[in-house]
């Protein structure tokens, strides 16, 4: 799911991220930038972020990590409201995608966008608990849980935390249902690879409709996940943000 980093920094990352997020909704963000000993910049400055519902009003939101229907089985820490946040630059590019696809009878359906570092730390803590396999049959039926971290499905840091990555699918307005992509969001396995061919021709073509539109408007794909795209010219390629997913975060300037 994310690029794998050394496991030796796992516990340190969890502790650092917890410290960073405390009080981030009440203190000016510019006072809370810090550098970890791994040379990574964390920030709770939300001034360049927007609510996706306002920037891309035609998008349908189904924020999975605010619910319990996700690979963990619990609401994920840091998701305080079922909203989606993105950098202004990524949101503007996504608006162009939305406008184009709407003319073809589709709307974008958003599963996740900006993801705070505390949520990534929640994923990592879950990955270290071998007994919690409640959602295995839904999201990783062909994999053992202890392989998820070594294989890179779970990692210490996520591109989502940089604020310009989005997980999404298509909604067919004529059929009034989500488009069949031949696999579900957050399924861990080869089935999720965009170029996976052991699905129907229509399912593969559906993936390509989404992919082509996203690439046309400045996003780059991930080879392991058909739903995952990052703005190619993301404004914060080296910064990981810590403020929670909430409309209140956008009001902190």
PDB file of N, CA and C in Angstrom, residues 31-107:
ATOM      1  N   UNK A  31       3.443  27.167  14.346  1.00  0.00           N
ATOM      2  CA  UNK A  31       4.289  26.970  15.514  1.00  0.00           C
ATOM      3  C   UNK A  31       4.605  25.500  15.750  1.00  0.00           C
ATOM      4  N   UNK A  32       4.077  24.602  14.925  1.00  0.00           N
ATOM      5  CA  UNK A  32       4.165  23.191  15.228  1.00  0.00           C
ATOM      6  C   UNK A  32       4.898  22.357  14.191  1.00  0.00           C
ATOM      7  N   UNK A  33       5.796  22.929  13.453  1.00  0.00           N
ATOM      8  CA  UNK A  33       6.588  22.150  12.519  1.00  0.00           C
ATOM      9  C   UNK A  33       7.814  21.599  13.249  1.00  0.00           C
ATOM     10  N   UNK A  34       8.143  20.382  12.958  1.00  0.00           N
ATOM     11  CA  UNK A  34       9.298  19.771  13.620  1.00  0.00           C
ATOM     12  C   UNK A  34       9.941  18.750  12.701  1.00  0.00           C
ATOM     13  N   UNK A  35      11.153  18.377  13.001  1.00  0.00           N
ATOM     14  CA  UNK A  35      11.886  17.414  12.203  1.00  0.00           C
ATOM     15  C   UNK A  35      12.190  16.199  13.065  1.00  0.00           C
ATOM     16  N   UNK A  36      11.892  15.009  12.564  1.00  0.00           N
ATOM     17  CA  UNK A  36      12.231  13.800  13.297  1.00  0.00           C
ATOM     18  C   UNK A  36      13.713  13.505  13.125  1.00  0.00           C
ATOM     19  N   UNK A  37      14.208  12.573  13.927  1.00  0.00           N
ATOM     20  CA  UNK A  37      15.617  12.227  13.804  1.00  0.00           C
ATOM     21  C   UNK A  37      15.889  11.414  12.541  1.00  0.00           C
ATOM     22  N   UNK A  38      14.831  11.006  11.818  1.00  0.00           N
ATOM     23  CA  UNK A  38      15.016  10.319  10.548  1.00  0.00           C
ATOM     24  C   UNK A  38      15.080  11.308   9.386  1.00  0.00           C
ATOM     25  N   UNK A  39      15.057  12.587   9.698  1.00  0.00           N
ATOM     26  CA  UNK A  39      15.155  13.605   8.668  1.00  0.00           C
ATOM     27  C   UNK A  39      13.864  13.861   7.925  1.00  0.00           C
ATOM     28  N   UNK A  40      12.733  13.507   8.523  1.00  0.00           N
ATOM     29  CA  UNK A  40      11.444  13.712   7.867  1.00  0.00           C
ATOM     30  C   UNK A  40      10.703  14.874   8.508  1.00  0.00           C
ATOM     31  N   UNK A  41      10.108  15.700   7.691  1.00  0.00           N
ATOM     32  CA  UNK A  41       9.399  16.885   8.173  1.00  0.00           C
ATOM     33  C   UNK A  41       7.932  16.570   8.409  1.00  0.00           C
ATOM     34  N   UNK A  42       7.456  16.881   9.610  1.00  0.00           N
ATOM     35  CA  UNK A  42       6.043  16.754   9.957  1.00  0.00           C
ATOM     36  C   UNK A  42       5.479  18.141  10.199  1.00  0.00           C
ATOM     37  N   UNK A  43       4.217  18.334   9.861  1.00  0.00           N
ATOM     38  CA  UNK A  43       3.600  19.652  10.026  1.00  0.00           C
ATOM     39  C   UNK A  43       2.113  19.502  10.315  1.00  0.00           C
ATOM     40  N   UNK A  44       1.577  20.426  11.096  1.00  0.00           N
ATOM     41  CA  UNK A  44       0.129  20.474  11.267  1.00  0.00           C
ATOM     42  C   UNK A  44      -0.450  21.753  10.670  1.00  0.00           C
ATOM     43  N   UNK A  45       0.252  22.321   9.698  1.00  0.00           N
ATOM     44  CA  UNK A  45      -0.203  23.522   9.006  1.00  0.00           C
ATOM     45  C   UNK A  45      -1.196  23.123   7.908  1.00  0.00           C
ATOM     46  N   UNK A  46      -2.457  23.400   8.119  1.00  0.00           N
ATOM     47  CA  UNK A  46      -3.508  23.011   7.176  1.00  0.00           C
ATOM     48  C   UNK A  46      -3.899  24.119   6.203  1.00  0.00           C
ATOM     49  N   UNK A  47      -3.111  25.193   6.156  1.00  0.00           N
ATOM     50  CA  UNK A  47      -3.527  26.384   5.412  1.00  0.00           C
ATOM     51  C   UNK A  47      -3.621  26.164   3.907  1.00  0.00           C
ATOM     52  N   UNK A  48      -2.969  25.142   3.364  1.00  0.00           N
ATOM     53  CA  UNK A  48      -3.026  24.902   1.926  1.00  0.00           C
ATOM     54  C   UNK A  48      -4.006  23.790   1.572  1.00  0.00           C
ATOM     55  N   UNK A  49      -4.839  23.392   2.525  1.00  0.00           N
ATOM     56  CA  UNK A  49      -5.791  22.315   2.297  1.00  0.00           C
ATOM     57  C   UNK A  49      -7.214  22.852   2.151  1.00  0.00           C
ATOM     58  N   UNK A  50      -8.039  22.073   1.440  1.00  0.00           N
ATOM     59  CA  UNK A  50      -9.436  22.437   1.251  1.00  0.00           C
ATOM     60  C   UNK A  50     -10.318  21.214   1.487  1.00  0.00           C
ATOM     61  N   UNK A  51     -11.587  21.477   1.753  1.00  0.00           N
ATOM     62  CA  UNK A  51     -12.567  20.407   1.839  1.00  0.00           C
ATOM     63  C   UNK A  51     -12.919  19.955   0.431  1.00  0.00           C
ATOM     64  N   UNK A  52     -12.810  18.671   0.184  1.00  0.00           N
ATOM     65  CA  UNK A  52     -13.071  18.161  -1.158  1.00  0.00           C
ATOM     66  C   UNK A  52     -14.529  18.370  -1.567  1.00  0.00           C
ATOM     67  N   UNK A  53     -15.437  18.315  -0.611  1.00  0.00           N
ATOM     68  CA  UNK A  53     -16.849  18.516  -0.923  1.00  0.00           C
ATOM     69  C   UNK A  53     -17.113  19.910  -1.471  1.00  0.00           C
ATOM     70  N   UNK A  54     -16.283  20.874  -1.102  1.00  0.00           N
ATOM     71  CA  UNK A  54     -16.427  22.230  -1.614  1.00  0.00           C
ATOM     72  C   UNK A  54     -15.658  22.414  -2.921  1.00  0.00           C
ATOM     73  N   UNK A  55     -14.484  21.817  -3.005  1.00  0.00           N
ATOM     74  CA  UNK A  55     -13.650  21.975  -4.197  1.00  0.00           C
ATOM     75  C   UNK A  55     -14.154  21.145  -5.367  1.00  0.00           C
ATOM     76  N   UNK A  56     -14.702  19.957  -5.067  1.00  0.00           N
ATOM     77  CA  UNK A  56     -15.236  19.059  -6.101  1.00  0.00           C
ATOM     78  C   UNK A  56     -16.656  18.660  -5.674  1.00  0.00           C
ATOM     79  N   UNK A  57     -17.620  19.554  -5.813  1.00  0.00           N
ATOM     80  CA  UNK A  57     -18.962  19.315  -5.257  1.00  0.00           C
ATOM     81  C   UNK A  57     -19.702  18.134  -5.861  1.00  0.00           C
ATOM     82  N   UNK A  58     -19.301  17.676  -7.046  1.00  0.00           N
ATOM     83  CA  UNK A  58     -19.973  16.530  -7.663  1.00  0.00           C
ATOM     84  C   UNK A  58     -19.481  15.195  -7.129  1.00  0.00           C
ATOM     85  N   UNK A  59     -18.412  15.197  -6.354  1.00  0.00           N
ATOM     86  CA  UNK A  59     -17.849  13.952  -5.840  1.00  0.00           C
ATOM     87  C   UNK A  59     -18.748  13.349  -4.762  1.00  0.00           C
ATOM     88  N   UNK A  60     -18.805  12.039  -4.739  1.00  0.00           N
ATOM     89  CA  UNK A  60     -19.537  11.290  -3.721  1.00  0.00           C
ATOM     90  C   UNK A  60     -18.523  10.807  -2.691  1.00  0.00           C
ATOM     91  N   UNK A  61     -18.799  11.025  -1.422  1.00  0.00           N
ATOM     92  CA  UNK A  61     -17.860  10.645  -0.372  1.00  0.00           C
ATOM     93  C   UNK A  61     -18.318   9.373   0.337  1.00  0.00           C
ATOM     94  N   UNK A  62     -17.412   8.421   0.449  1.00  0.00           N
ATOM     95  CA  UNK A  62     -17.615   7.225   1.263  1.00  0.00           C
ATOM     96  C   UNK A  62     -16.316   6.984   2.019  1.00  0.00           C
ATOM     97  N   UNK A  63     -16.113   7.735   3.068  1.00  0.00           N
ATOM     98  CA  UNK A  63     -14.835   7.754   3.772  1.00  0.00           C
ATOM     99  C   UNK A  63     -14.715   6.497   4.641  1.00  0.00           C
ATOM    100  N   UNK A  64     -14.035   5.504   4.137  1.00  0.00           N
ATOM    101  CA  UNK A  64     -14.002   4.190   4.762  1.00  0.00           C
ATOM    102  C   UNK A  64     -13.335   4.192   6.130  1.00  0.00           C
ATOM    103  N   UNK A  65     -12.350   5.048   6.328  1.00  0.00           N
ATOM    104  CA  UNK A  65     -11.631   5.012   7.600  1.00  0.00           C
ATOM    105  C   UNK A  65     -12.370   5.749   8.709  1.00  0.00           C
ATOM    106  N   UNK A  66     -13.449   6.436   8.359  1.00  0.00           N
ATOM    107  CA  UNK A  66     -14.333   6.989   9.387  1.00  0.00           C
ATOM    108  C   UNK A  66     -15.308   5.922   9.858  1.00  0.00           C
ATOM    109  N   UNK A  67     -15.505   4.908   9.041  1.00  0.00           N
ATOM    110  CA  UNK A  67     -16.410   3.814   9.386  1.00  0.00           C
ATOM    111  C   UNK A  67     -15.614   2.633   9.941  1.00  0.00           C
ATOM    112  N   UNK A  68     -16.314   1.529  10.193  1.00  0.00           N
ATOM    113  CA  UNK A  68     -15.623   0.309  10.640  1.00  0.00           C
ATOM    114  C   UNK A  68     -15.455  -0.675   9.492  1.00  0.00           C
ATOM    115  N   UNK A  69     -15.950  -0.323   8.302  1.00  0.00           N
ATOM    116  CA  UNK A  69     -15.770  -1.206   7.145  1.00  0.00           C
ATOM    117  C   UNK A  69     -14.469  -0.852   6.438  1.00  0.00           C
ATOM    118  N   UNK A  70     -13.385  -1.354   6.993  1.00  0.00           N
ATOM    119  CA  UNK A  70     -12.049  -1.194   6.437  1.00  0.00           C
ATOM    120  C   UNK A  70     -11.214  -2.373   6.922  1.00  0.00           C
ATOM    121  N   UNK A  71      -9.980  -2.478   6.474  1.00  0.00           N
ATOM    122  CA  UNK A  71      -9.188  -3.667   6.781  1.00  0.00           C
ATOM    123  C   UNK A  71      -8.841  -3.808   8.265  1.00  0.00           C
ATOM    124  N   UNK A  72      -8.949  -2.738   9.038  1.00  0.00           N
ATOM    125  CA  UNK A  72      -8.713  -2.807  10.478  1.00  0.00           C
ATOM    126  C   UNK A  72      -9.969  -3.283  11.204  1.00  0.00           C
ATOM    127  N   UNK A  73     -11.123  -2.741  10.806  1.00  0.00           N
ATOM    128  CA  UNK A  73     -12.380  -3.105  11.450  1.00  0.00           C
ATOM    129  C   UNK A  73     -12.840  -2.114  12.495  1.00  0.00           C
ATOM    130  N   UNK A  74     -12.121  -1.004  12.639  1.00  0.00           N
ATOM    131  CA  UNK A  74     -12.470   0.058  13.579  1.00  0.00           C
ATOM    132  C   UNK A  74     -12.391   1.398  12.868  1.00  0.00           C
ATOM    133  N   UNK A  75     -13.026   2.428  13.453  1.00  0.00           N
ATOM    134  CA  UNK A  75     -12.781   3.773  12.959  1.00  0.00           C
ATOM    135  C   UNK A  75     -11.320   4.101  13.224  1.00  0.00           C
ATOM    136  N   UNK A  76     -10.664   4.692  12.234  1.00  0.00           N
ATOM    137  CA  UNK A  76      -9.232   4.937  12.328  1.00  0.00           C
ATOM    138  C   UNK A  76      -8.956   6.279  13.021  1.00  0.00           C
ATOM    139  N   UNK A  77      -7.963   6.277  13.875  1.00  0.00           N
ATOM    140  CA  UNK A  77      -7.609   7.492  14.622  1.00  0.00           C
ATOM    141  C   UNK A  77      -7.279   8.637  13.664  1.00  0.00           C
ATOM    142  N   UNK A  78      -7.797   9.794  13.999  1.00  0.00           N
ATOM    143  CA  UNK A  78      -7.551  10.972  13.176  1.00  0.00           C
ATOM    144  C   UNK A  78      -8.682  11.303  12.227  1.00  0.00           C
ATOM    145  N   UNK A  79      -9.622  10.356  12.051  1.00  0.00           N
ATOM    146  CA  UNK A  79     -10.782  10.611  11.197  1.00  0.00           C
ATOM    147  C   UNK A  79     -11.947  11.042  12.086  1.00  0.00           C
ATOM    148  N   UNK A  80     -12.050  12.358  12.294  1.00  0.00           N
ATOM    149  CA  UNK A  80     -13.034  12.900  13.216  1.00  0.00           C
ATOM    150  C   UNK A  80     -14.379  13.178  12.559  1.00  0.00           C
ATOM    151  N   UNK A  81     -14.393  13.292  11.248  1.00  0.00           N
ATOM    152  CA  UNK A  81     -15.623  13.505  10.492  1.00  0.00           C
ATOM    153  C   UNK A  81     -15.513  12.759   9.167  1.00  0.00           C
ATOM    154  N   UNK A  82     -16.644  12.390   8.556  1.00  0.00           N
ATOM    155  CA  UNK A  82     -16.603  11.698   7.260  1.00  0.00           C
ATOM    156  C   UNK A  82     -16.423  12.684   6.109  1.00  0.00           C
ATOM    157  N   UNK A  83     -15.323  13.421   6.153  1.00  0.00           N
ATOM    158  CA  UNK A  83     -15.005  14.409   5.121  1.00  0.00           C
ATOM    159  C   UNK A  83     -13.687  14.036   4.466  1.00  0.00           C
ATOM    160  N   UNK A  84     -13.396  14.675   3.353  1.00  0.00           N
ATOM    161  CA  UNK A  84     -12.134  14.445   2.646  1.00  0.00           C
ATOM    162  C   UNK A  84     -11.422  15.771   2.469  1.00  0.00           C
ATOM    163  N   UNK A  85     -10.120  15.768   2.728  1.00  0.00           N
ATOM    164  CA  UNK A  85      -9.297  16.958   2.579  1.00  0.00           C
ATOM    165  C   UNK A  85      -8.192  16.685   1.562  1.00  0.00           C
ATOM    166  N   UNK A  86      -7.830  17.709   0.814  1.00  0.00           N
ATOM    167  CA  UNK A  86      -6.715  17.634  -0.129  1.00  0.00           C
ATOM    168  C   UNK A  86      -6.033  18.988  -0.196  1.00  0.00           C
ATOM    169  N   UNK A  87      -4.802  19.005  -0.682  1.00  0.00           N
ATOM    170  CA  UNK A  87      -4.170  20.287  -0.961  1.00  0.00           C
ATOM    171  C   UNK A  87      -4.961  20.990  -2.058  1.00  0.00           C
ATOM    172  N   UNK A  88      -4.850  22.304  -2.083  1.00  0.00           N
ATOM    173  CA  UNK A  88      -5.574  23.077  -3.092  1.00  0.00           C
ATOM    174  C   UNK A  88      -5.200  22.637  -4.504  1.00  0.00           C
ATOM    175  N   UNK A  89      -3.929  22.333  -4.691  1.00  0.00           N
ATOM    176  CA  UNK A  89      -3.448  21.957  -6.016  1.00  0.00           C
ATOM    177  C   UNK A  89      -4.046  20.622  -6.467  1.00  0.00           C
ATOM    178  N   UNK A  90      -4.056  19.650  -5.567  1.00  0.00           N
ATOM    179  CA  UNK A  90      -4.613  18.337  -5.908  1.00  0.00           C
ATOM    180  C   UNK A  90      -6.118  18.421  -6.119  1.00  0.00           C
ATOM    181  N   UNK A  91      -6.785  19.219  -5.302  1.00  0.00           N
ATOM    182  CA  UNK A  91      -8.232  19.369  -5.435  1.00  0.00           C
ATOM    183  C   UNK A  91      -8.601  20.018  -6.766  1.00  0.00           C
ATOM    184  N   UNK A  92      -7.820  21.012  -7.192  1.00  0.00           N
ATOM    185  CA  UNK A  92      -8.095  21.676  -8.470  1.00  0.00           C
ATOM    186  C   UNK A  92      -7.938  20.702  -9.634  1.00  0.00           C
ATOM    187  N   UNK A  93      -6.906  19.868  -9.562  1.00  0.00           N
ATOM    188  CA  UNK A  93      -6.696  18.870 -10.619  1.00  0.00           C
ATOM    189  C   UNK A  93      -7.818  17.837 -10.615  1.00  0.00           C
ATOM    190  N   UNK A  94      -8.260  17.454  -9.419  1.00  0.00           N
ATOM    191  CA  UNK A  94      -9.335  16.468  -9.318  1.00  0.00           C
ATOM    192  C   UNK A  94     -10.657  17.039  -9.822  1.00  0.00           C
ATOM    193  N   UNK A  95     -10.845  18.327  -9.659  1.00  0.00           N
ATOM    194  CA  UNK A  95     -12.049  18.980 -10.201  1.00  0.00           C
ATOM    195  C   UNK A  95     -12.082  18.838 -11.725  1.00  0.00           C
ATOM    196  N   UNK A  96     -10.930  18.952 -12.364  1.00  0.00           N
ATOM    197  CA  UNK A  96     -10.862  18.781 -13.811  1.00  0.00           C
ATOM    198  C   UNK A  96     -11.217  17.358 -14.217  1.00  0.00           C
ATOM    199  N   UNK A  97     -10.755  16.396 -13.428  1.00  0.00           N
ATOM    200  CA  UNK A  97     -11.106  14.992 -13.679  1.00  0.00           C
ATOM    201  C   UNK A  97     -12.611  14.812 -13.554  1.00  0.00           C
ATOM    202  N   UNK A  98     -13.161  15.344 -12.493  1.00  0.00           N
ATOM    203  CA  UNK A  98     -14.590  15.224 -12.235  1.00  0.00           C
ATOM    204  C   UNK A  98     -15.422  15.835 -13.354  1.00  0.00           C
ATOM    205  N   UNK A  99     -15.026  17.009 -13.794  1.00  0.00           N
ATOM    206  CA  UNK A  99     -15.776  17.692 -14.851  1.00  0.00           C
ATOM    207  C   UNK A  99     -15.776  16.881 -16.143  1.00  0.00           C
ATOM    208  N   UNK A 100     -14.622  16.300 -16.479  1.00  0.00           N
ATOM    209  CA  UNK A 100     -14.536  15.506 -17.708  1.00  0.00           C
ATOM    210  C   UNK A 100     -15.393  14.240 -17.611  1.00  0.00           C
ATOM    211  N   UNK A 101     -15.259  13.524 -16.505  1.00  0.00           N
ATOM    212  CA  UNK A 101     -15.975  12.264 -16.366  1.00  0.00           C
ATOM    213  C   UNK A 101     -17.483  12.462 -16.230  1.00  0.00           C
ATOM    214  N   UNK A 102     -17.882  13.605 -15.699  1.00  0.00           N
ATOM    215  CA  UNK A 102     -19.314  13.885 -15.573  1.00  0.00           C
ATOM    216  C   UNK A 102     -19.972  13.959 -16.945  1.00  0.00           C
ATOM    217  N   UNK A 103     -19.254  14.455 -17.935  1.00  0.00           N
ATOM    218  CA  UNK A 103     -19.809  14.526 -19.291  1.00  0.00           C
ATOM    219  C   UNK A 103     -19.993  13.133 -19.890  1.00  0.00           C
ATOM    220  N   UNK A 104     -19.329  12.149 -19.310  1.00  0.00           N
ATOM    221  CA  UNK A 104     -19.433  10.765 -19.786  1.00  0.00           C
ATOM    222  C   UNK A 104     -20.381   9.926 -18.929  1.00  0.00           C
ATOM    223  N   UNK A 105     -21.064  10.593 -18.000  1.00  0.00           N
ATOM    224  CA  UNK A 105     -22.058   9.903 -17.199  1.00  0.00           C
ATOM    225  C   UNK A 105     -21.549   9.336 -15.887  1.00  0.00           C
ATOM    226  N   UNK A 106     -20.375   9.790 -15.450  1.00  0.00           N
ATOM    227  CA  UNK A 106     -19.798   9.271 -14.210  1.00  0.00           C
ATOM    228  C   UNK A 106     -19.618  10.379 -13.172  1.00  0.00           C
ATOM    229  N   UNK A 107     -19.600   9.974 -11.939  1.00  0.00           N
ATOM    230  CA  UNK A 107     -19.135  10.834 -10.848  1.00  0.00           C
ATOM    231  C   UNK A 107     -18.008  10.112 -10.123  1.00  0.00           C
TER     232      UNK A 107
END
